[in-house]
């Protein structure tokens, strides 16, 4: 369960270019939901996603993951949450280009505080679950966009996080590949994972179970 | 592990630039080693006697052949026997030349034989190839000989020495002196320098095929041997000694056959001048090397960190801490410096194998001593710190979110 209460996010506080991106956003996302966050450019949807992904902070409000308050924690604790609770998929894939697909998928396992037996096998299973096991040894620089996004999804799920956050995951893909990637998200959701997708593509949003629309830093 | 693998990949990614840096650092290590050696190599012949040089006292050098020129019989006194002739000296650090010859197969053979007094043996140990330095408290008479000598004397064997009374005494060879080294206690004829080098000699089998033998003079006494005469000495006096007393004693020493005498304060002053000169000669060179190495290491580390920022941001979303990404550059610097150190050792090992005509032109001597170790470790440590500092600044000025979103704050 993800719960956010009255989140306020201000960029460049107390400076001449101060900008309030979120004005007290409140919402709940239950375990196993597949949610799309939509809105115009600059509406605050990516800001919200970054806060949910623990890669950005906020000025006021509360953020709970599974009843744990995620605020003012140590950097170590935030890193642990990003590693164990959250899988992140970015529009431009965010892969280490000179790593192989397998090495990329192994990154979260290598940063894990848990003792993980046979990391390689686990990473291969994640690649298998997104249908690209045979590309394990291929450098990411030699993969197509769709293949790269599958690697990114495999990396997002390899540590079995409770939620997968995706920022415009189909934004850099053609229609056919986008559809394949959405099928993959739906499959992951059917396995019980919470999926939150930020998109401006209504076709993508409509495939999700719920749509949250943001406009001018507020949920509409 | 993750960060170390990244560092390795980073090394491979800019392999050409990294090899250039690696060679640069390896050459810097060798040069720093050579320069440190040049500055400090002589200090180890001064350091062990520093308190003596700092005291009121006299340096004197004798020649054994003095009696042939009508000098008094006292010329043949060994170090401690000089005491009664002098005004209350406190301590003497001295070597004596042995007037007898070694005996082999019943025949006298020629060699450079010396005895060191306990004060000298305790304060200074020459480089020993095999075995150990003298231990005067041992019951058995001991000797060290130069390695690879023409008489085949080796550690564990024995040297027979004519006792001057029709018999011989046997000394066990406990160590082999390394060839091509300076030995403190045996005087050179650098009287003109008037510094510590007067108390130091260089031994090289190329200059003479006569082996050098060093005995303990106190052991020789216990064996009833007194056929040695003072070769050179540092004589220390109490603080209360007057200049007049020192002058008188120097005159006495001259009468006893000393070829050269001078006050230790003069030796100390000239020695310090020598070390300062060495330092001022080499310091600019050291600085130039360090600056060149550091500029290139900073540039490469900064370039590498900037190119890797996005990868670090990816690690961040996968569960790494942002600042710990600096470790990649630390590992990277460790890889470079480790390989450079190995490279430097290999290059230095290869130099003596060069044709002698080439080798002779290279002033490449690196002592394996504490000073060289400290300076090389210091160079590597500063290199690692400097090359890690720039990435730290670059990483500190960016946030992973800005990098992942291309600086978009909304």
Short mmCIF file of C-alpha atoms in Angstrom, two decimals, chain B:
data_model
loop_
_atom_site.label_atom_id
_atom_site.label_comp_id
_atom_site.label_asym_id
_atom_site.label_seq_id
_atom_site.Cartn_x
_atom_site.Cartn_y
_atom_site.Cartn_z
CA UNK B 1 32.21 -5.32 -6.07
CA UNK B 2 29.85 -3.51 -8.41
CA UNK B 3 31.85 -0.33 -8.14
CA UNK B 4 35.13 -2.17 -8.63
CA UNK B 5 33.82 -3.82 -11.83
CA UNK B 6 32.77 -0.38 -13.04
CA UNK B 7 36.25 0.92 -12.28
CA UNK B 8 37.75 -1.92 -14.32
CA UNK B 9 35.43 -1.18 -17.21
CA UNK B 10 36.33 2.48 -16.93
CA UNK B 11 39.98 1.51 -17.22
CA UNK B 12 39.21 -0.44 -20.40
CA UNK B 13 37.00 2.31 -21.82
CA UNK B 14 39.81 4.88 -21.98
CA UNK B 15 42.57 2.34 -22.37
CA UNK B 16 44.90 4.57 -24.38
CA UNK B 17 44.68 7.55 -22.04
CA UNK B 18 44.93 5.27 -19.04
CA UNK B 19 48.05 3.57 -20.35
CA UNK B 20 49.63 6.99 -20.88
CA UNK B 21 48.76 7.94 -17.28
CA UNK B 22 49.98 4.58 -16.07
CA UNK B 23 53.35 5.01 -17.81
CA UNK B 24 53.56 8.57 -16.52
CA UNK B 25 52.91 7.42 -12.97
CA UNK B 26 55.34 4.49 -13.31
CA UNK B 27 58.07 6.85 -14.52
CA UNK B 28 57.21 9.26 -11.69
CA UNK B 29 57.54 6.42 -9.18
CA UNK B 30 60.97 5.52 -10.56
CA UNK B 31 62.12 9.13 -10.65
CA UNK B 32 60.85 9.82 -7.15
CA UNK B 33 62.65 6.65 -6.02
CA UNK B 34 65.88 7.71 -7.75
CA UNK B 35 65.67 11.26 -6.43
CA UNK B 36 64.84 10.14 -2.91
CA UNK B 37 67.75 7.77 -3.08
CA UNK B 38 70.04 10.53 -4.32
CA UNK B 39 68.98 12.80 -1.47
CA UNK B 40 68.85 10.25 1.31
CA UNK B 41 71.35 7.57 0.37
CA UNK B 42 74.16 9.40 2.07
CA UNK B 43 72.08 10.24 5.11
CA UNK B 44 72.25 6.67 6.31
CA UNK B 45 75.97 7.14 6.73
CA UNK B 46 75.36 10.28 8.74
CA UNK B 47 72.18 9.45 10.64
CA UNK B 48 73.58 6.63 12.83
CA UNK B 49 76.34 8.95 14.03
CA UNK B 50 74.32 12.13 14.23
CA UNK B 51 74.54 12.44 18.01
CA UNK B 52 78.31 12.10 17.78
CA UNK B 53 78.55 14.72 15.02
CA UNK B 54 76.29 16.94 17.15
CA UNK B 55 78.67 16.70 20.07
CA UNK B 56 81.99 18.36 20.80
CA UNK B 57 84.62 16.15 19.35
CA UNK B 58 87.23 15.31 16.80
CA UNK B 59 87.38 13.39 13.55
CA UNK B 60 90.76 11.84 12.82
CA UNK B 61 92.15 9.64 10.08
CA UNK B 62 95.37 7.69 10.37
CA UNK B 63 97.54 6.00 7.83
CA UNK B 64 98.88 2.62 8.74
CA UNK B 65 102.20 3.16 6.99
CA UNK B 66 103.07 6.10 9.24
CA UNK B 67 105.77 4.22 11.15
CA UNK B 68 107.65 3.64 7.90
CA UNK B 69 108.17 7.37 7.79
CA UNK B 70 109.71 7.53 11.22
CA UNK B 71 106.50 8.15 13.09
CA UNK B 72 106.40 7.12 16.75
CA UNK B 73 105.48 3.59 17.80
CA UNK B 74 102.17 4.88 19.14
CA UNK B 75 100.97 5.14 15.55
CA UNK B 76 100.12 1.48 15.86
CA UNK B 77 97.57 2.01 18.61
CA UNK B 78 94.07 0.73 18.03
CA UNK B 79 91.15 3.03 18.71
CA UNK B 80 90.57 2.63 22.44
CA UNK B 81 94.32 2.78 23.08
CA UNK B 82 94.23 6.47 22.08
CA UNK B 83 92.21 7.37 25.19
CA UNK B 84 95.07 7.79 27.69
CA UNK B 85 96.73 10.31 25.38
CA UNK B 86 93.65 12.53 25.17
CA UNK B 87 91.94 14.84 27.67
CA UNK B 88 88.99 12.82 28.97
CA UNK B 89 87.14 11.80 25.77
CA UNK B 90 83.77 10.22 26.38
CA UNK B 91 83.31 7.87 23.49
CA UNK B 92 85.06 6.68 20.35
CA UNK B 93 83.51 5.32 17.18
CA UNK B 94 86.34 3.83 15.20
CA UNK B 95 87.65 1.35 12.71
CA UNK B 96 91.10 -0.20 12.81
CA UNK B 97 93.18 -1.61 10.05
CA UNK B 98 94.55 -5.10 10.69
CA UNK B 99 98.24 -5.37 10.07
CA UNK B 100 98.31 -9.16 9.77
CA UNK B 101 97.42 -11.15 6.68
CA UNK B 102 94.91 -13.92 6.29
CA UNK B 103 96.39 -17.35 5.74
CA UNK B 104 95.18 -19.86 3.19
CA UNK B 105 96.74 -23.28 2.69
CA UNK B 106 99.66 -22.15 4.86
CA UNK B 107 100.34 -19.09 2.67
CA UNK B 108 99.76 -15.44 3.45
CA UNK B 109 97.20 -13.93 1.14
CA UNK B 110 96.33 -10.34 0.56
CA UNK B 111 93.05 -8.76 1.65
CA UNK B 112 91.74 -5.52 3.12
CA UNK B 113 91.21 -6.42 6.77
CA UNK B 114 89.53 -4.11 9.25
CA UNK B 115 88.18 -4.32 12.75
CA UNK B 116 85.28 -2.18 13.96
CA UNK B 117 84.82 -1.27 17.59
CA UNK B 118 81.54 -2.16 19.32
CA UNK B 119 80.27 1.41 19.14
CA UNK B 120 80.58 1.37 15.35
CA UNK B 121 79.15 -2.15 14.95
CA UNK B 122 76.14 -1.31 17.10
CA UNK B 123 75.36 1.93 15.32
CA UNK B 124 75.68 0.84 11.74
CA UNK B 125 74.97 -2.27 9.67
CA UNK B 126 76.21 -2.44 6.09
CA UNK B 127 74.19 -4.26 3.42
CA UNK B 128 74.64 -7.97 3.92
CA UNK B 129 73.84 -10.25 0.99
CA UNK B 130 73.83 -13.56 2.86
CA UNK B 131 74.07 -14.09 6.58
CA UNK B 132 74.20 -11.36 9.18
CA UNK B 133 76.23 -8.50 10.60
CA UNK B 134 78.75 -8.97 13.42
CA UNK B 135 77.62 -9.68 16.97
CA UNK B 136 80.57 -8.73 19.18
CA UNK B 137 79.09 -10.41 22.27
CA UNK B 138 79.27 -13.86 20.69
CA UNK B 139 82.06 -16.05 22.00
CA UNK B 140 83.23 -17.27 18.63
CA UNK B 141 85.36 -14.90 16.58
CA UNK B 142 83.31 -13.65 13.65
CA UNK B 143 84.08 -11.99 10.36
CA UNK B 144 82.14 -10.68 7.37
CA UNK B 145 83.63 -10.80 3.89
CA UNK B 146 82.75 -9.26 0.54
CA UNK B 147 80.51 -11.49 -1.56
CA UNK B 148 81.83 -13.40 -4.58
CA UNK B 149 85.42 -12.90 -3.44
CA UNK B 150 88.32 -14.47 -5.27
CA UNK B 151 89.29 -16.73 -2.36
CA UNK B 152 85.88 -18.43 -2.31
CA UNK B 153 85.11 -17.34 1.26
CA UNK B 154 81.43 -17.85 1.91
CA UNK B 155 79.05 -17.61 4.83
CA UNK B 156 79.48 -20.56 7.15
CA UNK B 157 83.18 -20.98 6.24
CA UNK B 158 86.24 -19.88 8.19
CA UNK B 159 89.02 -17.36 7.65
CA UNK B 160 92.43 -17.93 9.21
CA UNK B 161 94.26 -14.83 10.34
CA UNK B 162 97.92 -14.62 11.24
CA UNK B 163 98.03 -13.71 14.95
CA UNK B 164 101.45 -12.08 14.64
CA UNK B 165 102.86 -14.54 17.16
CA UNK B 166 103.60 -17.43 14.84
CA UNK B 167 100.12 -18.92 14.92
CA UNK B 168 96.71 -18.27 13.43
CA UNK B 169 93.26 -17.55 14.73
CA UNK B 170 90.14 -18.78 13.01
CA UNK B 171 87.12 -16.57 12.44
CA UNK B 172 83.74 -17.84 11.33
CA UNK B 173 82.26 -16.08 8.29
CA UNK B 174 78.82 -14.98 9.48
CA UNK B 175 77.90 -12.72 6.59
CA UNK B 176 78.73 -11.62 3.07
CA UNK B 177 78.94 -7.90 2.37
CA UNK B 178 77.12 -6.80 -0.75
CA UNK B 179 79.34 -5.52 -3.50
CA UNK B 180 78.93 -1.93 -4.76
CA UNK B 181 77.98 -0.24 -1.54
CA UNK B 182 79.13 2.55 0.70
CA UNK B 183 80.42 1.40 4.05
CA UNK B 184 80.57 3.73 7.01
CA UNK B 185 83.59 3.46 9.26
CA UNK B 186 86.13 2.94 6.52
CA UNK B 187 87.53 6.33 5.57
CA UNK B 188 87.74 7.74 2.11
CA UNK B 189 90.30 10.33 1.25
CA UNK B 190 87.60 12.99 0.89
CA UNK B 191 89.29 15.17 3.51
CA UNK B 192 88.75 18.17 1.29
CA UNK B 193 84.99 17.75 1.64
CA UNK B 194 85.33 17.97 5.40
CA UNK B 195 81.92 16.30 5.74
CA UNK B 196 80.55 12.88 6.72
CA UNK B 197 81.89 11.38 3.45
CA UNK B 198 85.35 11.28 5.08
CA UNK B 199 84.00 8.47 7.24
CA UNK B 200 82.55 6.49 4.31
CA UNK B 201 84.07 4.36 1.57
CA UNK B 202 82.64 2.78 -1.54
CA UNK B 203 83.46 -0.85 -2.20
CA UNK B 204 83.28 -2.17 -5.73
CA UNK B 205 84.85 -5.41 -6.95
CA UNK B 206 85.55 -3.63 -10.24
CA UNK B 207 88.00 -1.31 -8.48
CA UNK B 208 89.88 -3.99 -6.59
CA UNK B 209 89.81 -7.76 -6.55
CA UNK B 210 91.01 -7.79 -2.94
CA UNK B 211 88.23 -8.92 -0.64
CA UNK B 212 87.33 -6.86 2.39
CA UNK B 213 87.16 -8.53 5.80
CA UNK B 214 85.61 -6.87 8.83
CA UNK B 215 86.15 -8.23 12.35
CA UNK B 216 84.91 -7.10 15.72
CA UNK B 217 87.82 -5.46 17.52
CA UNK B 218 86.48 -6.49 20.95
CA UNK B 219 86.30 -10.12 19.84
CA UNK B 220 89.84 -9.88 18.53
CA UNK B 221 90.95 -8.62 21.97
CA UNK B 222 89.29 -11.60 23.61
CA UNK B 223 91.30 -13.81 21.28
CA UNK B 224 94.46 -12.02 22.42
CA UNK B 225 94.92 -10.28 19.09
CA UNK B 226 96.17 -6.70 19.12
CA UNK B 227 97.70 -6.36 15.71
CA UNK B 228 95.40 -3.61 14.53
CA UNK B 229 95.84 0.13 14.38
CA UNK B 230 93.31 2.92 14.33
CA UNK B 231 92.24 3.81 10.81
CA UNK B 232 89.78 6.55 11.56
CA UNK B 233 87.71 7.68 14.51
CA UNK B 234 84.97 9.98 15.69
CA UNK B 235 85.95 10.97 19.21
CA UNK B 236 83.22 12.42 21.39
CA UNK B 237 83.92 14.66 24.37
CA UNK B 238 81.68 15.88 27.16
CA UNK B 239 80.02 19.28 26.71
CA UNK B 240 82.43 20.76 29.22
CA UNK B 241 85.47 20.28 26.98
CA UNK B 242 87.13 23.54 26.00
CA UNK B 243 88.28 24.57 22.55
CA UNK B 244 91.82 24.66 23.87
CA UNK B 245 91.61 21.04 25.02
CA UNK B 246 90.33 20.00 21.61
CA UNK B 247 93.17 21.88 19.91
CA UNK B 248 95.70 20.19 22.19
CA UNK B 249 94.17 16.76 21.52
CA UNK B 250 94.22 17.33 17.78
CA UNK B 251 97.90 18.14 18.02
CA UNK B 252 98.43 14.97 20.07
CA UNK B 253 96.57 12.92 17.47
CA UNK B 254 98.76 14.40 14.76
CA UNK B 255 101.79 13.34 16.72
CA UNK B 256 100.32 9.88 17.07
CA UNK B 257 100.15 9.60 13.30
CA UNK B 258 96.83 11.14 12.38
CA UNK B 259 96.94 12.33 8.81
CA UNK B 260 93.88 14.54 9.13
CA UNK B 261 92.04 15.91 12.14
CA UNK B 262 89.17 18.31 12.37
CA UNK B 263 86.50 19.23 14.88
CA UNK B 264 83.20 17.37 14.55
CA UNK B 265 81.27 20.65 14.49
CA UNK B 266 82.96 21.43 11.16
CA UNK B 267 82.02 18.02 9.81
CA UNK B 268 78.42 18.51 10.98
CA UNK B 269 78.14 21.95 9.35
CA UNK B 270 79.54 20.76 6.03
CA UNK B 271 77.37 17.64 6.10
CA UNK B 272 74.20 19.66 6.63
CA UNK B 273 75.27 21.96 3.79
CA UNK B 274 75.65 18.86 1.61
CA UNK B 275 72.17 17.53 2.40
CA UNK B 276 70.58 20.93 1.85
CA UNK B 277 72.34 21.25 -1.48
CA UNK B 278 71.10 17.83 -2.55
CA UNK B 279 67.59 18.76 -1.57
CA UNK B 280 67.65 22.10 -3.37
CA UNK B 281 69.09 20.43 -6.47
CA UNK B 282 66.34 17.85 -6.71
CA UNK B 283 63.34 19.64 -5.24
CA UNK B 284 62.40 21.53 -8.46
CA UNK B 285 62.59 18.29 -10.43
CA UNK B 286 60.38 16.51 -7.90
CA UNK B 287 57.85 19.34 -8.05
CA UNK B 288 57.73 19.33 -11.84
CA UNK B 289 57.17 15.56 -11.90
CA UNK B 290 54.45 15.76 -9.28
CA UNK B 291 52.66 18.65 -10.97
CA UNK B 292 52.71 16.91 -14.36
CA UNK B 293 51.45 13.66 -12.94
CA UNK B 294 48.75 15.30 -10.92
CA UNK B 295 47.49 17.52 -13.73
CA UNK B 296 47.01 14.53 -16.00
CA UNK B 297 45.49 12.39 -13.26
CA UNK B 298 43.04 15.15 -12.29
CA UNK B 299 42.05 15.66 -15.93
CA UNK B 300 41.45 11.98 -16.56
CA UNK B 301 39.63 11.47 -13.28
CA UNK B 302 37.41 14.48 -13.99
CA UNK B 303 36.69 13.34 -17.53
CA UNK B 304 35.96 9.82 -16.34
CA UNK B 305 33.67 11.03 -13.53
CA UNK B 306 31.78 13.34 -15.88
CA UNK B 307 31.29 10.58 -18.40
CA UNK B 308 30.23 8.18 -15.70
CA UNK B 309 27.76 10.49 -13.95
CA UNK B 310 24.78 8.93 -15.70
CA UNK B 311 25.95 5.45 -14.75
CA UNK B 312 26.27 6.61 -11.15
CA UNK B 313 22.71 7.94 -11.32
CA UNK B 314 21.60 4.53 -12.57
CA UNK B 315 23.34 2.87 -9.63
CA UNK B 316 21.54 5.35 -7.41
CA UNK B 317 18.07 4.35 -8.57
CA UNK B 318 19.12 0.72 -8.13
CA UNK B 319 20.06 1.21 -4.48
CA UNK B 320 23.49 2.81 -4.28
CA UNK B 321 24.23 5.88 -2.21
CA UNK B 322 25.17 8.88 -4.32
CA UNK B 323 28.43 9.77 -2.62
CA UNK B 324 29.61 6.15 -2.61
CA UNK B 325 29.93 6.42 -6.39
CA UNK B 326 33.17 8.27 -5.64
CA UNK B 327 34.50 4.82 -4.77
CA UNK B 328 34.50 3.97 -8.48
CA UNK B 329 37.12 6.64 -9.00
CA UNK B 330 38.97 5.53 -5.92
CA UNK B 331 39.11 1.97 -7.23
CA UNK B 332 40.04 3.33 -10.64
CA UNK B 333 42.95 5.25 -9.11
CA UNK B 334 43.96 2.16 -7.14
CA UNK B 335 44.02 0.09 -10.33
CA UNK B 336 46.14 2.70 -12.11
CA UNK B 337 48.54 3.16 -9.22
CA UNK B 338 48.81 -0.59 -8.56
CA UNK B 339 49.62 -1.28 -12.20
CA UNK B 340 52.01 1.69 -12.28
CA UNK B 341 53.84 0.37 -9.22
CA UNK B 342 54.16 -3.06 -10.84
CA UNK B 343 55.28 -1.39 -14.07
CA UNK B 344 57.82 0.73 -12.23
CA UNK B 345 59.22 -2.36 -10.51
CA UNK B 346 59.43 -4.18 -13.85
CA UNK B 347 61.14 -1.24 -15.59
CA UNK B 348 63.57 -0.83 -12.72
CA UNK B 349 64.28 -4.57 -12.73
CA UNK B 350 64.94 -4.40 -16.49
CA UNK B 351 67.36 -1.47 -16.35
CA UNK B 352 70.38 -3.44 -15.08
CA UNK B 353 69.84 -5.89 -17.97
CA UNK B 354 70.42 -3.12 -20.49
CA UNK B 355 73.81 -3.10 -22.21
CA UNK B 356 76.37 -1.65 -19.82
CA UNK B 357 77.09 1.23 -22.20
CA UNK B 358 73.45 2.31 -21.86
CA UNK B 359 73.12 1.54 -18.19
CA UNK B 360 76.27 3.44 -17.32
CA UNK B 361 74.75 6.65 -18.64
CA UNK B 362 71.65 6.31 -16.47
CA UNK B 363 71.99 7.53 -12.89
CA UNK B 364 69.45 4.91 -11.82
CA UNK B 365 69.96 3.80 -8.29
CA UNK B 366 67.01 3.16 -6.03
CA UNK B 367 67.77 2.20 -2.48
CA UNK B 368 65.43 -0.28 -0.86
CA UNK B 369 65.10 1.74 2.29
CA UNK B 370 62.46 3.40 4.41
CA UNK B 371 62.83 6.82 2.76
CA UNK B 372 62.22 5.49 -0.74
CA UNK B 373 59.26 3.45 0.51
CA UNK B 374 57.80 6.52 2.25
CA UNK B 375 58.25 8.80 -0.77
CA UNK B 376 56.77 6.28 -3.22
CA UNK B 377 53.82 5.54 -0.90
CA UNK B 378 53.34 9.28 -0.44
CA UNK B 379 53.37 9.85 -4.20
CA UNK B 380 50.76 7.11 -4.73
CA UNK B 381 48.63 8.33 -1.81
CA UNK B 382 48.63 11.90 -3.07
CA UNK B 383 47.88 10.65 -6.59
CA UNK B 384 44.89 8.67 -5.31
CA UNK B 385 43.64 11.58 -3.20
CA UNK B 386 44.03 14.12 -5.99
CA UNK B 387 42.41 11.91 -8.59
CA UNK B 388 39.51 11.13 -6.24
CA UNK B 389 38.98 14.75 -5.23
CA UNK B 390 37.81 16.00 -8.62
CA UNK B 391 35.12 13.30 -9.04
CA UNK B 392 33.99 14.06 -5.49
CA UNK B 393 33.48 17.70 -6.46
CA UNK B 394 31.72 16.77 -9.71
CA UNK B 395 29.46 14.23 -8.02
CA UNK B 396 28.74 16.65 -5.18
CA UNK B 397 27.60 19.35 -7.60
CA UNK B 398 25.05 17.12 -9.32
CA UNK B 399 22.05 15.18 -8.17
CA UNK B 400 21.04 11.84 -9.67
CA UNK B 401 17.57 13.15 -10.44
CA UNK B 402 18.96 16.06 -12.44
CA UNK B 403 21.20 13.71 -14.37
CA UNK B 404 18.42 11.22 -15.11
CA UNK B 405 15.98 13.92 -16.16
CA UNK B 406 18.53 15.99 -18.04
CA UNK B 407 18.49 18.80 -15.49
CA UNK B 408 14.71 19.20 -15.67
CA UNK B 409 13.49 20.24 -12.25
CA UNK B 410 9.84 19.92 -12.96
#
